[in-house]
Short mmCIF file of C-alpha atoms in Angstrom, two decimals:
data_model
loop_
_atom_site.label_atom_id
_atom_site.label_comp_id
_atom_site.label_asym_id
_atom_site.label_seq_id
_atom_site.Cartn_x
_atom_site.Cartn_y
_atom_site.Cartn_z
CA SER A 1 3.23 -17.40 -4.96
CA GLN A 2 4.34 -14.04 -6.22
CA LYS A 3 7.26 -12.46 -4.39
CA ILE A 4 8.71 -9.01 -4.72
CA GLU A 5 12.29 -8.08 -3.97
CA GLN A 6 13.53 -4.55 -3.63
CA ASN A 7 17.24 -5.03 -3.71
CA SER A 8 18.36 -2.21 -1.47
CA GLU A 9 17.04 -1.68 2.01
CA ALA A 10 18.65 1.75 2.03
CA LEU A 11 20.11 4.09 -0.56
CA ASN A 12 22.07 7.24 0.26
CA ILE A 13 22.75 9.78 -2.46
CA GLN A 14 23.83 13.39 -2.81
CA GLU A 15 21.35 16.11 -3.68
CA GLY A 16 21.09 16.68 -7.42
CA LYS A 17 22.03 13.12 -8.36
CA THR A 18 19.69 10.53 -9.85
CA ALA A 19 18.37 7.86 -7.51
CA THR A 20 17.65 4.46 -9.05
CA LEU A 21 15.62 1.89 -7.13
CA THR A 22 15.09 -1.70 -8.25
CA CYS A 23 12.08 -3.97 -7.95
CA ASN A 24 12.19 -7.62 -9.02
CA TYR A 25 9.34 -10.10 -8.97
CA THR A 26 9.65 -13.83 -9.08
CA ASN A 27 6.60 -15.34 -10.65
CA TYR A 28 4.09 -14.43 -13.32
CA SER A 29 4.27 -11.04 -14.98
CA PRO A 30 1.63 -8.76 -13.53
CA ALA A 31 -0.74 -6.73 -15.65
CA TYR A 32 0.71 -3.64 -14.02
CA LEU A 33 3.12 -2.52 -11.37
CA GLN A 34 2.84 0.46 -9.02
CA TRP A 35 5.24 2.59 -7.02
CA TYR A 36 4.33 4.26 -3.74
CA ARG A 37 6.11 6.64 -1.40
CA GLN A 38 5.79 6.21 2.36
CA ASP A 39 6.95 8.63 5.04
CA PRO A 40 7.44 7.38 8.63
CA GLY A 41 4.14 6.72 10.39
CA ARG A 42 2.07 7.70 7.37
CA GLY A 43 0.13 5.86 4.70
CA PRO A 44 1.67 5.01 1.32
CA VAL A 45 1.10 7.61 -1.38
CA PHE A 46 0.62 6.50 -4.99
CA LEU A 47 3.25 7.78 -7.41
CA LEU A 48 3.15 5.91 -10.71
CA LEU A 49 1.55 2.91 -12.39
CA ILE A 50 3.05 1.18 -15.41
CA ARG A 51 1.26 -1.42 -17.50
CA GLU A 52 2.84 -4.59 -18.86
CA ASN A 53 2.73 -3.25 -22.42
CA GLU A 54 4.51 -0.02 -21.44
CA LYS A 55 8.29 0.18 -21.36
CA GLU A 56 8.57 3.51 -19.62
CA LYS A 57 6.43 6.06 -17.81
CA ARG A 58 7.36 9.57 -16.67
CA LYS A 59 5.91 12.07 -14.25
CA GLU A 60 7.86 15.24 -13.57
CA ARG A 61 11.21 14.10 -12.08
CA LEU A 62 10.08 10.48 -11.80
CA LYS A 63 10.61 7.74 -14.36
CA VAL A 64 9.60 4.09 -14.17
CA THR A 65 10.63 1.29 -16.51
CA PHE A 66 9.14 -2.18 -16.75
CA ASP A 67 10.97 -5.14 -18.28
CA THR A 68 8.79 -8.26 -18.28
CA THR A 69 11.68 -10.35 -19.67
CA LEU A 70 13.91 -9.49 -16.72
CA LYS A 71 10.87 -9.38 -14.38
CA GLN A 72 12.11 -6.03 -13.17
CA SER A 73 11.05 -2.44 -12.72
CA LEU A 74 13.40 0.47 -12.18
CA PHE A 75 12.30 3.68 -10.47
CA HIS A 76 14.35 6.81 -11.07
CA ILE A 77 14.24 10.19 -9.36
CA THR A 78 16.26 12.77 -11.25
CA ALA A 79 17.71 15.94 -9.70
CA SER A 80 16.98 14.47 -6.27
CA GLN A 81 16.19 16.74 -3.34
CA PRO A 82 16.31 16.18 0.44
CA ALA A 83 12.49 16.30 0.36
CA ASP A 84 12.58 13.09 -1.72
CA SER A 85 13.91 11.23 1.34
CA ALA A 86 11.36 8.52 2.15
CA THR A 87 10.72 4.80 1.74
CA TYR A 88 9.67 3.78 -1.75
CA LEU A 89 7.51 0.70 -2.16
CA CYS A 90 6.98 -1.38 -5.26
CA ALA A 91 3.59 -3.10 -5.46
CA LEU A 92 1.90 -5.68 -7.65
CA ARG A 93 -1.72 -6.63 -7.86
CA ARG A 94 -2.30 -9.77 -5.81
CA GLY A 95 -5.72 -10.84 -6.91
CA SER A 96 -8.47 -10.04 -9.35
CA GLN A 97 -9.91 -7.49 -6.93
CA GLY A 98 -6.82 -5.33 -7.00
CA ASN A 99 -5.39 -5.82 -3.55
CA LEU A 100 -1.66 -5.32 -3.52
CA ILE A 101 1.49 -7.21 -2.58
CA PHE A 102 4.21 -4.82 -1.51
CA GLY A 103 7.96 -5.11 -1.53
CA LYS A 104 9.85 -4.40 1.66
CA GLY A 105 10.72 -0.94 0.35
CA THR A 106 13.90 1.01 -0.18
CA LYS A 107 14.65 3.83 2.24
CA LEU A 108 16.11 6.70 0.24
CA SER A 109 18.13 9.42 1.95
CA VAL A 110 19.14 12.46 -0.08
CA LYS A 111 21.88 14.49 1.56
CA PRO A 112 22.23 18.23 0.90
CA ALA B 1 -9.56 17.08 -2.21
CA ALA B 2 -11.17 14.60 0.12
CA GLY B 3 -8.93 11.86 1.46
CA VAL B 4 -9.48 8.57 3.23
CA ILE B 5 -10.35 9.14 6.88
CA GLN B 6 -9.46 6.68 9.61
CA SER B 7 -10.36 6.76 13.26
CA PRO B 8 -9.05 6.61 15.81
CA ARG B 9 -5.51 7.60 14.88
CA HIS B 10 -4.07 5.97 17.98
CA LEU B 11 -5.45 3.19 20.12
CA ILE B 12 -4.04 1.48 23.17
CA LYS B 13 -5.57 -1.77 24.35
CA GLU B 14 -4.78 -4.55 26.79
CA LYS B 15 -4.29 -8.18 25.75
CA ARG B 16 -7.55 -10.04 25.18
CA GLU B 17 -9.51 -6.82 24.69
CA THR B 18 -11.45 -5.85 21.57
CA ALA B 19 -10.77 -2.98 19.18
CA THR B 20 -12.80 -1.43 16.37
CA LEU B 21 -11.13 0.60 13.65
CA LYS B 22 -13.13 2.79 11.28
CA CYS B 23 -12.49 3.86 7.72
CA TYR B 24 -14.31 6.41 5.56
CA PRO B 25 -13.29 6.04 1.92
CA ILE B 26 -13.07 8.81 -0.63
CA PRO B 27 -16.57 9.63 -1.96
CA ARG B 28 -17.57 7.57 -5.03
CA HIS B 29 -14.78 5.05 -4.48
CA ASP B 30 -16.30 1.59 -4.67
CA THR B 31 -13.54 -0.59 -3.17
CA VAL B 32 -12.05 -0.54 0.32
CA TYR B 33 -8.94 -2.43 1.41
CA TRP B 34 -7.45 -3.04 4.87
CA TYR B 35 -3.70 -3.54 5.38
CA GLN B 36 -1.60 -4.25 8.45
CA GLN B 37 1.95 -2.91 8.72
CA GLY B 38 4.20 -4.12 11.52
CA PRO B 39 7.33 -2.19 12.55
CA GLY B 40 9.84 -2.16 9.71
CA GLN B 41 7.57 -4.34 7.57
CA ASP B 42 5.73 -3.82 4.31
CA PRO B 43 1.93 -3.48 4.37
CA GLN B 44 0.17 -6.86 4.40
CA PHE B 45 -3.27 -7.18 2.83
CA LEU B 46 -6.03 -8.26 5.21
CA ILE B 47 -9.39 -7.95 3.49
CA SER B 48 -11.24 -5.95 0.85
CA PHE B 49 -14.80 -4.94 0.02
CA TYR B 50 -16.33 -4.06 -3.32
CA GLU B 51 -19.72 -2.37 -3.27
CA LYS B 52 -20.26 -3.46 0.36
CA MET B 53 -19.54 -7.12 -0.31
CA GLN B 54 -16.36 -8.86 0.79
CA SER B 55 -14.29 -9.27 -2.35
CA ASP B 56 -11.03 -10.83 -1.20
CA LYS B 57 -9.34 -12.07 1.91
CA GLY B 58 -5.66 -12.12 2.74
CA SER B 59 -3.75 -12.94 5.88
CA ILE B 60 -6.50 -11.89 8.26
CA PRO B 61 -6.68 -13.84 11.54
CA ASP B 62 -9.97 -15.50 12.45
CA ARG B 63 -10.10 -13.17 15.47
CA PHE B 64 -10.58 -10.25 13.07
CA SER B 65 -13.68 -9.44 11.09
CA ALA B 66 -14.70 -6.55 8.91
CA GLN B 67 -17.68 -5.17 7.11
CA GLN B 68 -18.68 -2.32 4.86
CA PHE B 69 -21.86 -0.41 5.57
CA SER B 70 -24.51 1.16 3.35
CA ASP B 71 -22.73 4.54 3.52
CA TYR B 72 -19.55 2.77 2.33
CA HIS B 73 -17.62 3.25 5.53
CA SER B 74 -15.87 0.14 6.78
CA GLU B 75 -15.01 -1.20 10.21
CA LEU B 76 -12.32 -3.67 11.22
CA ASN B 77 -13.18 -5.52 14.41
CA MET B 78 -10.36 -7.19 16.31
CA SER B 79 -11.03 -9.44 19.26
CA SER B 80 -8.85 -11.30 21.78
CA LEU B 81 -6.04 -8.90 21.02
CA GLU B 82 -2.49 -10.21 21.20
CA LEU B 83 0.79 -8.37 21.60
CA GLY B 84 1.64 -9.24 17.99
CA ASP B 85 -1.37 -7.29 16.76
CA SER B 86 0.44 -4.05 17.57
CA ALA B 87 0.88 -2.40 14.19
CA LEU B 88 -0.25 0.37 11.89
CA TYR B 89 -3.55 -0.46 10.22
CA PHE B 90 -4.23 1.25 6.94
CA CYS B 91 -7.42 1.54 5.02
CA ALA B 92 -7.24 2.32 1.31
CA SER B 93 -9.90 3.01 -1.28
CA SER B 94 -9.89 2.97 -5.05
CA PRO B 95 -12.22 4.45 -7.66
CA PRO B 96 -14.34 2.40 -10.07
CA GLN B 97 -12.04 0.37 -12.26
CA ARG B 98 -10.68 2.04 -15.35
CA GLY B 99 -9.76 -0.87 -17.58
CA GLY B 100 -8.78 -2.79 -14.47
CA TYR B 101 -5.90 -0.50 -13.53
CA ASN B 102 -6.31 1.34 -10.27
CA GLU B 103 -4.16 3.15 -7.82
CA GLN B 104 -5.09 2.97 -4.17
CA PHE B 105 -5.49 5.96 -1.89
CA PHE B 106 -4.36 5.24 1.63
CA GLY B 107 -5.59 6.77 4.85
CA PRO B 108 -3.28 8.06 7.59
CA GLY B 109 -3.56 4.80 9.49
CA THR B 110 -4.50 3.76 13.00
CA ARG B 111 -1.61 2.91 15.28
CA LEU B 112 -2.72 0.10 17.57
CA THR B 113 -0.64 -0.71 20.62
CA VAL B 114 -1.50 -3.82 22.61
CA LEU B 115 -0.05 -3.93 26.13
#
């Protein structure tokens, strides 16, 4: 079955630097991959979706890459701010109906 | 903009009791998903409904059941509660499929504590 690994449980960086989070999957290449942000005690919030035929996607300070050869997605936050501190979850579609498998998440802390 | 509404936000129950969680999806969204998130864990898919019909089932215990009503709201019924059922329960909805690629919009969650 499909498994997702987010390599870092926690990532601490200085404000203004670029945060890079990694998501690896183990089985078949999904049609698309999604990234969500989750704050403590709150529901995940959708950030970006990248399709298998896309190499890169950008949204404001966010950038996602998707390498189906490496079975890996990278999530970048440029010019990071303390307000970016949260847990970031990588997700793949589990079934034909769109329900998701999530990675364990990476907790990002941006220090001023 | 309207968001997914869940009620109650917090629920405390005793072991072996029953709980009902409610979800009101975003208007015109046709798919509802339920997820369970234990402390420090990632969300685990339980069950989903498309146009009021069950569309997929994940790791949902037999003690749990769910349905979607004619007004599209959904309820998750949990019986014979166990201590291990204590978790955050999220409902999510998604709009009609656009080429099969859809983000999900999550509600604020219901925190269930079983004593």
